PDB file of C-alpha atoms in Angstrom:
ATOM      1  CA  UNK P 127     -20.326   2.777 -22.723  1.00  0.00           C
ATOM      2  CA  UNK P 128     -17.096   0.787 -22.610  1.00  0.00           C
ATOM      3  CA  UNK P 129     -15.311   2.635 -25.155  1.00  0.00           C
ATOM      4  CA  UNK P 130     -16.016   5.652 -23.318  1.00  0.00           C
ATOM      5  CA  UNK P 131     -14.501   4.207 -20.049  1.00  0.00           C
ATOM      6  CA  UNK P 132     -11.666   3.729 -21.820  1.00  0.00           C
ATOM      7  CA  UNK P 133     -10.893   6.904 -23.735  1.00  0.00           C
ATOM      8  CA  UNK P 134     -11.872   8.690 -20.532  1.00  0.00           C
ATOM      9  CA  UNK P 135      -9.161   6.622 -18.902  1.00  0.00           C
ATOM     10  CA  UNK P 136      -6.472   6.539 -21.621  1.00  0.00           C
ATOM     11  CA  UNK P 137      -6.796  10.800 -21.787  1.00  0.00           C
ATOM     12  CA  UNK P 138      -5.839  10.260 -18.195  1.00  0.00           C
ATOM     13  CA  UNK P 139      -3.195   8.339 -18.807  1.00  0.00           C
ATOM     14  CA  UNK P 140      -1.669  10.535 -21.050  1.00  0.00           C
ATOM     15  CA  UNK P 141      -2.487  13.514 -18.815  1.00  0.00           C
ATOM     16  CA  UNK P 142      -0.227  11.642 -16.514  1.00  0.00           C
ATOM     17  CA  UNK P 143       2.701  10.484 -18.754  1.00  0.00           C
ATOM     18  CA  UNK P 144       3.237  13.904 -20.159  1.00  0.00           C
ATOM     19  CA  UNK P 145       3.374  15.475 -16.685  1.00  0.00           C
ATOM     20  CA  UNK P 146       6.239  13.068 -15.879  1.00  0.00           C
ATOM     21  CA  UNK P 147       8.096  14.141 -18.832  1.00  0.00           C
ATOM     22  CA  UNK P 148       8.037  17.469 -17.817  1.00  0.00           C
ATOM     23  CA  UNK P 149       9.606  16.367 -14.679  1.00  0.00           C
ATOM     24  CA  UNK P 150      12.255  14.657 -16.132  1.00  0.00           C
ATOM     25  CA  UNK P 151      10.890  11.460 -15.399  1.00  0.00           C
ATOM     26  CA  UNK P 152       9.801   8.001 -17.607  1.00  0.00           C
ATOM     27  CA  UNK P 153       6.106   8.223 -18.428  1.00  0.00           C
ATOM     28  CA  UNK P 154       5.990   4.201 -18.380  1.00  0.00           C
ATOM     29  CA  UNK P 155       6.011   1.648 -15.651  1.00  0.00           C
ATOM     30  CA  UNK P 156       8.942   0.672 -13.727  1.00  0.00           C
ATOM     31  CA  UNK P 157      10.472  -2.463 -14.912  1.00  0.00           C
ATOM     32  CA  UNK P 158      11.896  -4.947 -11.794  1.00  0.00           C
ATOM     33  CA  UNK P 159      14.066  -6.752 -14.312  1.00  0.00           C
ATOM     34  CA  UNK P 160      15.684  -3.121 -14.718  1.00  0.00           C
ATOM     35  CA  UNK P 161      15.891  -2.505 -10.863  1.00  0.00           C
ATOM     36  CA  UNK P 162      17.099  -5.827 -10.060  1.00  0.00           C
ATOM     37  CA  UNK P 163      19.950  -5.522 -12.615  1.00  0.00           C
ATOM     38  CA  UNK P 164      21.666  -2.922 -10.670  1.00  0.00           C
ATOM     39  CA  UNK P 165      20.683  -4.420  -6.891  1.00  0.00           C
ATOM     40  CA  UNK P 166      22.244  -7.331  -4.756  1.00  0.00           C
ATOM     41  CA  UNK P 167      19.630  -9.821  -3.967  1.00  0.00           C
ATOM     42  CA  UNK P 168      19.777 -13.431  -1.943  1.00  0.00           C
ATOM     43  CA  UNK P 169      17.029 -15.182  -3.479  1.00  0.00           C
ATOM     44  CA  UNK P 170      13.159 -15.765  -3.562  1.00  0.00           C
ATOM     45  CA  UNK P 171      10.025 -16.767  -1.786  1.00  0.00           C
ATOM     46  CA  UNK P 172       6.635 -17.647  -2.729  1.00  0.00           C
ATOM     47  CA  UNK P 173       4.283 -16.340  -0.920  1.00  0.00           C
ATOM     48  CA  UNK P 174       0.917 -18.110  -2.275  1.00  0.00           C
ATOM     49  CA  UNK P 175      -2.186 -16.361  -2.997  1.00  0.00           C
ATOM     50  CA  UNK P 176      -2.918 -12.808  -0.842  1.00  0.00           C
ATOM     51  CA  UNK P 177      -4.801 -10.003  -1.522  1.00  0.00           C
ATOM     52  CA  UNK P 178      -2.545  -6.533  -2.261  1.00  0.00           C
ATOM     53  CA  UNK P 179      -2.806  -3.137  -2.058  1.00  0.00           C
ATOM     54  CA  UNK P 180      -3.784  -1.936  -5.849  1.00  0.00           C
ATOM     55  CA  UNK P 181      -1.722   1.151  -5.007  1.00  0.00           C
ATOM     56  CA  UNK P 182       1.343  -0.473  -3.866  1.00  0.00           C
ATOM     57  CA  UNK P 183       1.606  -2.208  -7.308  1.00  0.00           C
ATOM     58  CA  UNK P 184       4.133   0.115  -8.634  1.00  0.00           C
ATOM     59  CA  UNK P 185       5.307  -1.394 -12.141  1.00  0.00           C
ATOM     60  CA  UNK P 186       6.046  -4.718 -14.041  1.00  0.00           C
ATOM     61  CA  UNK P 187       8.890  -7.309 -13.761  1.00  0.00           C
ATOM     62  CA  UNK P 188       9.540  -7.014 -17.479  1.00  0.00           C
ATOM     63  CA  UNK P 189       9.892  -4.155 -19.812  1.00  0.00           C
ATOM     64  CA  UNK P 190       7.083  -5.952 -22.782  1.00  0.00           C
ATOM     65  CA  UNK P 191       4.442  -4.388 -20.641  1.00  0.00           C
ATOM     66  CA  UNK P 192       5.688  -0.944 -19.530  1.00  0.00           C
ATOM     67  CA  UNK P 193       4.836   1.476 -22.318  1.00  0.00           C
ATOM     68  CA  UNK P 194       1.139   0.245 -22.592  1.00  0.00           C
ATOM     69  CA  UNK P 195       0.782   1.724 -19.460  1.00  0.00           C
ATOM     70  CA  UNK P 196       1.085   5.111 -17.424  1.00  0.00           C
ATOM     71  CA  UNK P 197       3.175   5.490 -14.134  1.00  0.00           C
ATOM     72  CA  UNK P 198      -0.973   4.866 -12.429  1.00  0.00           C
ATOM     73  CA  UNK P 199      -1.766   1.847 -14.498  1.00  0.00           C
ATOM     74  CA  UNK P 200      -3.772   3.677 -16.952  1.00  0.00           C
ATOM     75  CA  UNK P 201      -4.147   2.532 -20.673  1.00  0.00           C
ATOM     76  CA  UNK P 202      -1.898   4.212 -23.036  1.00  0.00           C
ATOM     77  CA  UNK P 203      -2.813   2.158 -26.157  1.00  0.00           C
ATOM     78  CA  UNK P 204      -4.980   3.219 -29.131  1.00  0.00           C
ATOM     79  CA  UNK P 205      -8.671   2.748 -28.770  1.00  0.00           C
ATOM     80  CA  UNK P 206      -8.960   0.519 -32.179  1.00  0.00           C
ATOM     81  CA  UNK P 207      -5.975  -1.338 -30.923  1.00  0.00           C
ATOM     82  CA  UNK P 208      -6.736  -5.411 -29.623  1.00  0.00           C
ATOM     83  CA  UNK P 209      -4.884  -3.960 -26.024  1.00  0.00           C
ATOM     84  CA  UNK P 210      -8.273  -1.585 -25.738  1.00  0.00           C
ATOM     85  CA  UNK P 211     -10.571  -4.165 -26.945  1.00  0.00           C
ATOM     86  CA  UNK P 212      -9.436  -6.513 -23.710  1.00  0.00           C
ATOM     87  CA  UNK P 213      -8.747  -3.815 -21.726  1.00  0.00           C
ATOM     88  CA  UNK P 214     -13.016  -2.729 -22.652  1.00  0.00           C
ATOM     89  CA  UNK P 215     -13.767  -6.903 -22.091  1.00  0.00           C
ATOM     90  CA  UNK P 216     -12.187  -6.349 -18.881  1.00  0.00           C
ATOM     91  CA  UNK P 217     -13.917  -3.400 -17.751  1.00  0.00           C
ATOM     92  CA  UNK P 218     -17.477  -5.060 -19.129  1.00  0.00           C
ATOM     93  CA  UNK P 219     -16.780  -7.996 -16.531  1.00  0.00           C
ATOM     94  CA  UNK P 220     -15.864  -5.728 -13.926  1.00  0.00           C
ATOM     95  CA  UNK P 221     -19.329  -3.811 -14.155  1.00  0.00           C
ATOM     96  CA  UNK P 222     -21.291  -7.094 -14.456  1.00  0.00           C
ATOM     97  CA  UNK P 223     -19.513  -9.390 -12.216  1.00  0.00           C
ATOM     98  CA  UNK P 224     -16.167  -7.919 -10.560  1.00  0.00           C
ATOM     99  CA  UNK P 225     -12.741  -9.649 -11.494  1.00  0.00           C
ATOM    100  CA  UNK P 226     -11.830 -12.398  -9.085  1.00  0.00           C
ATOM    101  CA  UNK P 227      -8.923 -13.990 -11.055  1.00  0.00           C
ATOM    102  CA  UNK P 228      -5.452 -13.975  -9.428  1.00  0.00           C
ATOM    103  CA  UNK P 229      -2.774 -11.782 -11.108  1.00  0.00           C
ATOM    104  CA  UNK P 230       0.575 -12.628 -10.501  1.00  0.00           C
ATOM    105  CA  UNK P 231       3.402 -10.382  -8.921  1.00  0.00           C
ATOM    106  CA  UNK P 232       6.637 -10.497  -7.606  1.00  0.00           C
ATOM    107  CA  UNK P 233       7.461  -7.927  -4.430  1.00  0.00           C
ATOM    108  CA  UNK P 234      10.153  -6.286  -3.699  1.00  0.00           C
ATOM    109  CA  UNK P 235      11.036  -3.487  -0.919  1.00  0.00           C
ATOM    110  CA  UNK P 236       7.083  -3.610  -0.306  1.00  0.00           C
ATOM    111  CA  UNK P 237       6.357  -3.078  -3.705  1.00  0.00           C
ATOM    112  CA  UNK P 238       5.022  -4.904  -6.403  1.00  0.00           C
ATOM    113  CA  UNK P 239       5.843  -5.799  -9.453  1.00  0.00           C
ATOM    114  CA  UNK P 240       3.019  -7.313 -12.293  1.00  0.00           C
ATOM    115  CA  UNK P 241       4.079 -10.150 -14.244  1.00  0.00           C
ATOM    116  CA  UNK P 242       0.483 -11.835 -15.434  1.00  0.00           C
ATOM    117  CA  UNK P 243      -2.538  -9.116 -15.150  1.00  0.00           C
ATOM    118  CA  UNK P 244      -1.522  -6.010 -16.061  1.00  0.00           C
ATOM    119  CA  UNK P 245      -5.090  -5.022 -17.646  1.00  0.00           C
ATOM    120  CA  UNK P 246      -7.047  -6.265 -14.868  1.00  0.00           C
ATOM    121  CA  UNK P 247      -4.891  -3.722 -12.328  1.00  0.00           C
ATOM    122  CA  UNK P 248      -5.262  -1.178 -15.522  1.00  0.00           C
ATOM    123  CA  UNK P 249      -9.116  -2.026 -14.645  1.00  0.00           C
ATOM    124  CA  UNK P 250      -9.452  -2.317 -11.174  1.00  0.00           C
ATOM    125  CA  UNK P 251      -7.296   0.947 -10.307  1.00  0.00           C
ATOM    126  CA  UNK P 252      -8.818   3.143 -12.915  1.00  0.00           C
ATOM    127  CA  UNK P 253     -12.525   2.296 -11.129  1.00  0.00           C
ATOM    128  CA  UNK P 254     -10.920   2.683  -7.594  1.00  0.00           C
ATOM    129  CA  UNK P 255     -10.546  -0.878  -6.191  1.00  0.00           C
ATOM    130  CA  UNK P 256      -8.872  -1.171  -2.927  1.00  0.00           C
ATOM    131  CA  UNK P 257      -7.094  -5.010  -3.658  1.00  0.00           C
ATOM    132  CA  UNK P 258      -6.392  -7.714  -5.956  1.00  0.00           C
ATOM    133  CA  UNK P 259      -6.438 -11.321  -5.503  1.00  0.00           C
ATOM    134  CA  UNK P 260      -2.477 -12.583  -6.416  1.00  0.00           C
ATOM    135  CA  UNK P 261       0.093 -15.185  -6.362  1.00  0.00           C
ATOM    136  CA  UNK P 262       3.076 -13.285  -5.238  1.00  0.00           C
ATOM    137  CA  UNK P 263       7.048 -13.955  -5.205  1.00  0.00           C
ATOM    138  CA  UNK P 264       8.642 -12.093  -2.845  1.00  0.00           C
ATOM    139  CA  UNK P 265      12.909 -11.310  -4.143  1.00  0.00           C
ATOM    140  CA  UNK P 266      14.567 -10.997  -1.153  1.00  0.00           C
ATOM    141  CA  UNK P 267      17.182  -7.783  -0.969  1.00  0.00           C
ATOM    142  CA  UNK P 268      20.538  -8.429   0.241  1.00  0.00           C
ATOM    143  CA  UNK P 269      21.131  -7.374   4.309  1.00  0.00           C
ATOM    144  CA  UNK P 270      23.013  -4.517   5.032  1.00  0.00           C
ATOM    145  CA  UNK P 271      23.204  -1.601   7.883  1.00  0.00           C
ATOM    146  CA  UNK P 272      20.949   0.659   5.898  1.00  0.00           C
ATOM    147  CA  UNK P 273      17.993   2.049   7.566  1.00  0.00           C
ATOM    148  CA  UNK P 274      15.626   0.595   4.911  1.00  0.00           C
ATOM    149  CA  UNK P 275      17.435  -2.800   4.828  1.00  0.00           C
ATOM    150  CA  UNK P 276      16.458  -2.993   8.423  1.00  0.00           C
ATOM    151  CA  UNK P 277      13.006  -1.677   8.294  1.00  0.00           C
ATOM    152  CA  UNK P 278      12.214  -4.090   5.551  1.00  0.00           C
ATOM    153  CA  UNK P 279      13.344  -7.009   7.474  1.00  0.00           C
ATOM    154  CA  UNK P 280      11.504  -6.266  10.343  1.00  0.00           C
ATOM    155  CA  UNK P 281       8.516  -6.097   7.530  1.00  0.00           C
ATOM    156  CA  UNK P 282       9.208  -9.652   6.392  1.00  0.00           C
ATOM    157  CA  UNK P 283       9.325 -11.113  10.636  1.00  0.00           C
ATOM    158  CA  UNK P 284       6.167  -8.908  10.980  1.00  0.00           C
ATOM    159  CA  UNK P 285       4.143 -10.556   7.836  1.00  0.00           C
ATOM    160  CA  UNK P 286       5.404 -14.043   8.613  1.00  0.00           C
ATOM    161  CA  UNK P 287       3.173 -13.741  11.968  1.00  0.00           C
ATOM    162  CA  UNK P 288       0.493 -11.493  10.475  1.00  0.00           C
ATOM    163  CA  UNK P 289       0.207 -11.494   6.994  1.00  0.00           C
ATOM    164  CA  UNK P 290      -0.509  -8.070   6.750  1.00  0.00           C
ATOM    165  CA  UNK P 291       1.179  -6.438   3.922  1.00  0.00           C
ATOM    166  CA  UNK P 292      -0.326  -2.831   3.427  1.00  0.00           C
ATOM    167  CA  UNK P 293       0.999  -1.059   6.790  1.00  0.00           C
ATOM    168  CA  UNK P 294       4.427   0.386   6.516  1.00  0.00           C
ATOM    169  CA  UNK P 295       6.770   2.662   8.762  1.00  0.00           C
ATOM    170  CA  UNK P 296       9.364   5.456   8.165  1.00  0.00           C
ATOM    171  CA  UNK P 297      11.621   3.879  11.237  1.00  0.00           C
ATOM    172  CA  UNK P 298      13.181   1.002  12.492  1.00  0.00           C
ATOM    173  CA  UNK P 299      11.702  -0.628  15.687  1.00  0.00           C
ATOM    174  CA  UNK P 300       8.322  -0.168  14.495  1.00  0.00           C
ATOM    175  CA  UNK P 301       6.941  -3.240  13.332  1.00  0.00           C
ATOM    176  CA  UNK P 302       8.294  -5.156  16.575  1.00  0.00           C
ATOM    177  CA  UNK P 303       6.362  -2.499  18.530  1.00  0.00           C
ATOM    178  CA  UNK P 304       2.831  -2.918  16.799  1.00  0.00           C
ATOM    179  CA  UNK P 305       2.828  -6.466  17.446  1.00  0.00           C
ATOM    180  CA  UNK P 306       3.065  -5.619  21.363  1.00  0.00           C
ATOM    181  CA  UNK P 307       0.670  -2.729  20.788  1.00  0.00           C
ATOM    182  CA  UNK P 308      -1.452  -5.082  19.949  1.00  0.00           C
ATOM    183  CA  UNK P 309      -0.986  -7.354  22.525  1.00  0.00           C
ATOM    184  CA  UNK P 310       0.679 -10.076  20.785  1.00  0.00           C
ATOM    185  CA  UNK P 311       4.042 -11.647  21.904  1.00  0.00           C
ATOM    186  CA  UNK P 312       7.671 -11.250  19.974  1.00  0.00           C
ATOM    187  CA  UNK P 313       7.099 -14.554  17.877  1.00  0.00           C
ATOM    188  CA  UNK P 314       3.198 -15.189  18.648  1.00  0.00           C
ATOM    189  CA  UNK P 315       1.062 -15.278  15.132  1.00  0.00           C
ATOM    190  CA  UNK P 316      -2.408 -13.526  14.362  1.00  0.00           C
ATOM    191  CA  UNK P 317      -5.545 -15.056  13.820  1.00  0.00           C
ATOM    192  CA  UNK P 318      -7.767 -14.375  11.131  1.00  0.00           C
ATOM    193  CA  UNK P 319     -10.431 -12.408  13.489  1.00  0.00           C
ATOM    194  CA  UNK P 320      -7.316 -10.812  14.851  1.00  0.00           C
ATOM    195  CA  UNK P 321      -6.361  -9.373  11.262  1.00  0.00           C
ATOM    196  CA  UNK P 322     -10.243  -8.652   9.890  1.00  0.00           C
ATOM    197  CA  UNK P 323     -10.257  -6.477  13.306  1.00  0.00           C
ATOM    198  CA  UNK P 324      -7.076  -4.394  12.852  1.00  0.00           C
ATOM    199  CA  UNK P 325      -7.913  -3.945   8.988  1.00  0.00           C
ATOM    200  CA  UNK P 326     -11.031  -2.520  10.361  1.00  0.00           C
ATOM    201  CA  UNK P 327      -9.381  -0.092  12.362  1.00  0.00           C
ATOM    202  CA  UNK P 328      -6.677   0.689   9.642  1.00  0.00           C
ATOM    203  CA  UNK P 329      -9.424   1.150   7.253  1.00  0.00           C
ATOM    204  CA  UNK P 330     -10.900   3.957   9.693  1.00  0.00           C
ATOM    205  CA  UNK P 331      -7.870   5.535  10.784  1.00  0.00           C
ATOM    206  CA  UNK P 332      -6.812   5.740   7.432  1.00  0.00           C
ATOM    207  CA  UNK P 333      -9.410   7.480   6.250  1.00  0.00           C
ATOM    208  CA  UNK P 334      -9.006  10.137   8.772  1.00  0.00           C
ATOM    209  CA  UNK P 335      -5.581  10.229   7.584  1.00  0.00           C
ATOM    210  CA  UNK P 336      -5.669  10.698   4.199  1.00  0.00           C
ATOM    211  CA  UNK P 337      -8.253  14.063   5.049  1.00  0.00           C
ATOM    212  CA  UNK P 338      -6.813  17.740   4.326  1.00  0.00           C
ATOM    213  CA  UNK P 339      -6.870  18.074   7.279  1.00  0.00           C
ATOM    214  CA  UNK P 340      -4.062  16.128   8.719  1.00  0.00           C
ATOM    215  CA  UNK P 341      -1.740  17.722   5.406  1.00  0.00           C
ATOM    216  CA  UNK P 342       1.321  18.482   8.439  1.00  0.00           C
ATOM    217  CA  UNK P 343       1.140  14.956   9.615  1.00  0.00           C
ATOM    218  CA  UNK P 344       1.215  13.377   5.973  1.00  0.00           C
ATOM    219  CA  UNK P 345       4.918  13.703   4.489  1.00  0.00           C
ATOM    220  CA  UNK P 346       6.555  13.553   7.632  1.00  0.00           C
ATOM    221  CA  UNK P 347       4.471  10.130   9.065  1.00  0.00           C
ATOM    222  CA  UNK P 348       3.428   7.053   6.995  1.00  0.00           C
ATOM    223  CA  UNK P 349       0.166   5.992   8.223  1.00  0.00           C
ATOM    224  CA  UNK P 350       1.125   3.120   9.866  1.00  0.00           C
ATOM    225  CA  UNK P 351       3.630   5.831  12.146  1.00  0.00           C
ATOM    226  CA  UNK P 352       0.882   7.562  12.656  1.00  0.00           C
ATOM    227  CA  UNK P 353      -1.808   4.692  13.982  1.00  0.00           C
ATOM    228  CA  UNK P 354       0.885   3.375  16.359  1.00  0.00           C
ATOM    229  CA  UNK P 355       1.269   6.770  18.102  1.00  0.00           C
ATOM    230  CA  UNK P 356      -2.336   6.542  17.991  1.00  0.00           C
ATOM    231  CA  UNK P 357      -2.357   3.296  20.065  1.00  0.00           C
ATOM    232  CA  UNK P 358       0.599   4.487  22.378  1.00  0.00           C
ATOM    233  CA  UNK P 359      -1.707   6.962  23.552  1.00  0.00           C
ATOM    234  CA  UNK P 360      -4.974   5.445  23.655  1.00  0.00           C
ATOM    235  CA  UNK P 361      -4.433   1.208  23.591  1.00  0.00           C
ATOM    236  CA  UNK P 362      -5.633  -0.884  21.317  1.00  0.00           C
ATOM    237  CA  UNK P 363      -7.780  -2.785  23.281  1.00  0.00           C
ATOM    238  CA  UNK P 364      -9.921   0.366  23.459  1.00  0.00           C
ATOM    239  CA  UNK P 365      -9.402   1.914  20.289  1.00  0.00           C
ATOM    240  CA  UNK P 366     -10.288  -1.512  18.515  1.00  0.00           C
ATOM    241  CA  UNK P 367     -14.248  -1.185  19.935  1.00  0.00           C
ATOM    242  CA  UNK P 368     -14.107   2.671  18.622  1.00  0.00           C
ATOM    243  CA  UNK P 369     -17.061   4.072  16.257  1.00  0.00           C
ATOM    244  CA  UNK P 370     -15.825   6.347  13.722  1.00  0.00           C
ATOM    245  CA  UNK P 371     -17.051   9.302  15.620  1.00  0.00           C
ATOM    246  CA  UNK P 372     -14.624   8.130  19.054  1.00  0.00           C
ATOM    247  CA  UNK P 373     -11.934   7.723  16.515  1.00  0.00           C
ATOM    248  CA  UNK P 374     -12.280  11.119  15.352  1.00  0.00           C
ATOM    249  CA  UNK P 375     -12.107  13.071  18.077  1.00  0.00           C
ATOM    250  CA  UNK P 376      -9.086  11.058  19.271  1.00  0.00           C
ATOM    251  CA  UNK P 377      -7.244  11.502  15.742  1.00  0.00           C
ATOM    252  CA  UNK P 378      -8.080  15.358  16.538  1.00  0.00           C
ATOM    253  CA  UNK P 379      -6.325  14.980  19.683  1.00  0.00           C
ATOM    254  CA  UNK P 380      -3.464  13.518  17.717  1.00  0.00           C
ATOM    255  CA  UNK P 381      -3.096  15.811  15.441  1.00  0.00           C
ATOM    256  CA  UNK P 382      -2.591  19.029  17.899  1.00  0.00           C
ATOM    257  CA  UNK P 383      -0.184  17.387  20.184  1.00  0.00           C
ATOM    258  CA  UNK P 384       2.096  16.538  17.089  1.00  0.00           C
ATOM    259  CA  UNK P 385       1.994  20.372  16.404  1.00  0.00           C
ATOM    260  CA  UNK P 386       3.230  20.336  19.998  1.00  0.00           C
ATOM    261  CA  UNK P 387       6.517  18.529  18.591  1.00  0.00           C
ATOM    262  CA  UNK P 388       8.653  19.400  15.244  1.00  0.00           C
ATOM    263  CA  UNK P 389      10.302  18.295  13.424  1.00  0.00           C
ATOM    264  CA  UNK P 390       9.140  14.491  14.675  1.00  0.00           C
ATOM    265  CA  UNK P 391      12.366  12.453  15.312  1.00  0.00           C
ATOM    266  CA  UNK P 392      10.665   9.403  16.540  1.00  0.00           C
ATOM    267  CA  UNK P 393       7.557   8.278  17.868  1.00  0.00           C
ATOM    268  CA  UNK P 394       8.394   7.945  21.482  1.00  0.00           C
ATOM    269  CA  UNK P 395       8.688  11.611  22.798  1.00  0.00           C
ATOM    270  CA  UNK P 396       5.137  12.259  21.962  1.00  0.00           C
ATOM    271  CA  UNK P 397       3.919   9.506  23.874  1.00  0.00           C
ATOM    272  CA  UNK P 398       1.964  10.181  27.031  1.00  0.00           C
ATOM    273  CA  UNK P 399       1.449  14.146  26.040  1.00  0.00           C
ATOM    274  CA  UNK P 400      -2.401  13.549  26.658  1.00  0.00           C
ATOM    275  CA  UNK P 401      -2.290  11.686  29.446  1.00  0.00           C
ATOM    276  CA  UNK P 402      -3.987   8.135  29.340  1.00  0.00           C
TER     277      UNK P 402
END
């Protein structure tokens, strides 16, 4: 049963690592160490133990790891090897009991980078888990004018009140202007009802988000550009006490007044088009 979780997942793997090579691209895992060599950075921060996004795990902070692994996280080792024997053991206590231990990671530019755990992500992304359990190290990039410089920054003020690190937006202003939406002051930090409640509606909205549906809204709006639009027009305070059916016909809503508007320059001009 285990071994054939594993060569269904290492096929995919390779499925995946040839297809970069044909685009010109590595077939391994990103290596910080590698990144980091050829980036200015001022320092690092622990950030204890969270839960992160399995899909914004993006690589490993040293190159030992990277060519076990496809650009997803799946196995690229041999199936007699003692990497697909763990990698089986892994998957065994995932089906019995779930995996609870703590990786460790280091983020950077709202990424992350695996330095202890890279078969339990291998695991836990192949079968479609959401998060992991980690003790993360945040390296700090070095401020500049750039556009992501700033919108990264205004990440790092935004998690230090909420702790919320799987929203993200395409412009700057953003993250200062979900923490009104929301009806929270400039400096004022969340409670842990206040997060489980917004995750909630996240969860919901994203899943709305992510349909075919919306395909002219995805690649021009993260997400996270998306839901505050969302909340410009309708408020949180109501949109928090939605069912998924409310939600729905709201996102619909959504989506024909952006075809109102292209391309989108910023969130602003479309706010108010359906009235409040």
């Amino acid at each position: 049963m285990y071994l054939e979780e594993y060569r269904k997942a290492r096929q995919m793997g390779q499925k995946e690592s040839k297809l970069c090579q044909s685009r010109g691209g590595s077939p391994y895992l990103p290596v910080l160490d590698e990144i980091l060599a050829e980036e200015e950075t001022c320092g690092e921060v622990s950030l204890g133990l969270s839960d992160i996004p399995l899909e914004l795990i993006v690589g490993t902070r040293s190159a030992g790891r990277s060519q076990a692994f496809s650009r997803s996280f799946l196995p690229l080792m041999g199936e007699d090897s003692e990497f697909a024997g763990k990698w089986m053991a892994l998957c065994k206590a995932h089906m019995d009991e779930g995996i609870a231990d703590p990786i460790k990671a280091y983020e950077y530019m709202h990424t992350f980078y695996v330095v202890e755990g890279h078969k339990r992500v291998s695991v836990l992304r192949y079968f479609g888990a959401v998060s992991i359990p980690a003790e993360v190290t945040r390296v700090l990039p070095a401020k500049n004018e750039s556009k992501a410089s700033k919108i990264y920054y205004e990440y790092v003020d935004f998690y230090r009140l909420s702790g919320i690190n799987y929203l993200w937006f395409s412009g700057v202003g953003r993250f200062p202007r979900l923490q009104e939406a929301v009806g929270k002051g400039p400096d004022e930090q969340w409670t842990e009802d206040e997060r489980r409640k917004f995750f909630s509606v996240y969860s919901q909205f994203s899943s709305l988000y992510g349909d075919k549906s919306a395909k002219d809204l995805a690649g021009r709006m993260t997400t996270g550009d998306a839901l505050l639009l969302y909340l410009d027009m309708f408020g949180y305070d109501q949109v928090r006490d939605y069912p998924q059916s409310k939600l729905k016909e709201g996102f619909l809503q959504l989506h024909q007044a952006f075809s109102l508007k292209k391309p989108l320059q910023d969130l602003n001009p479309l706010k108010g088009l359906l009235g409040r």
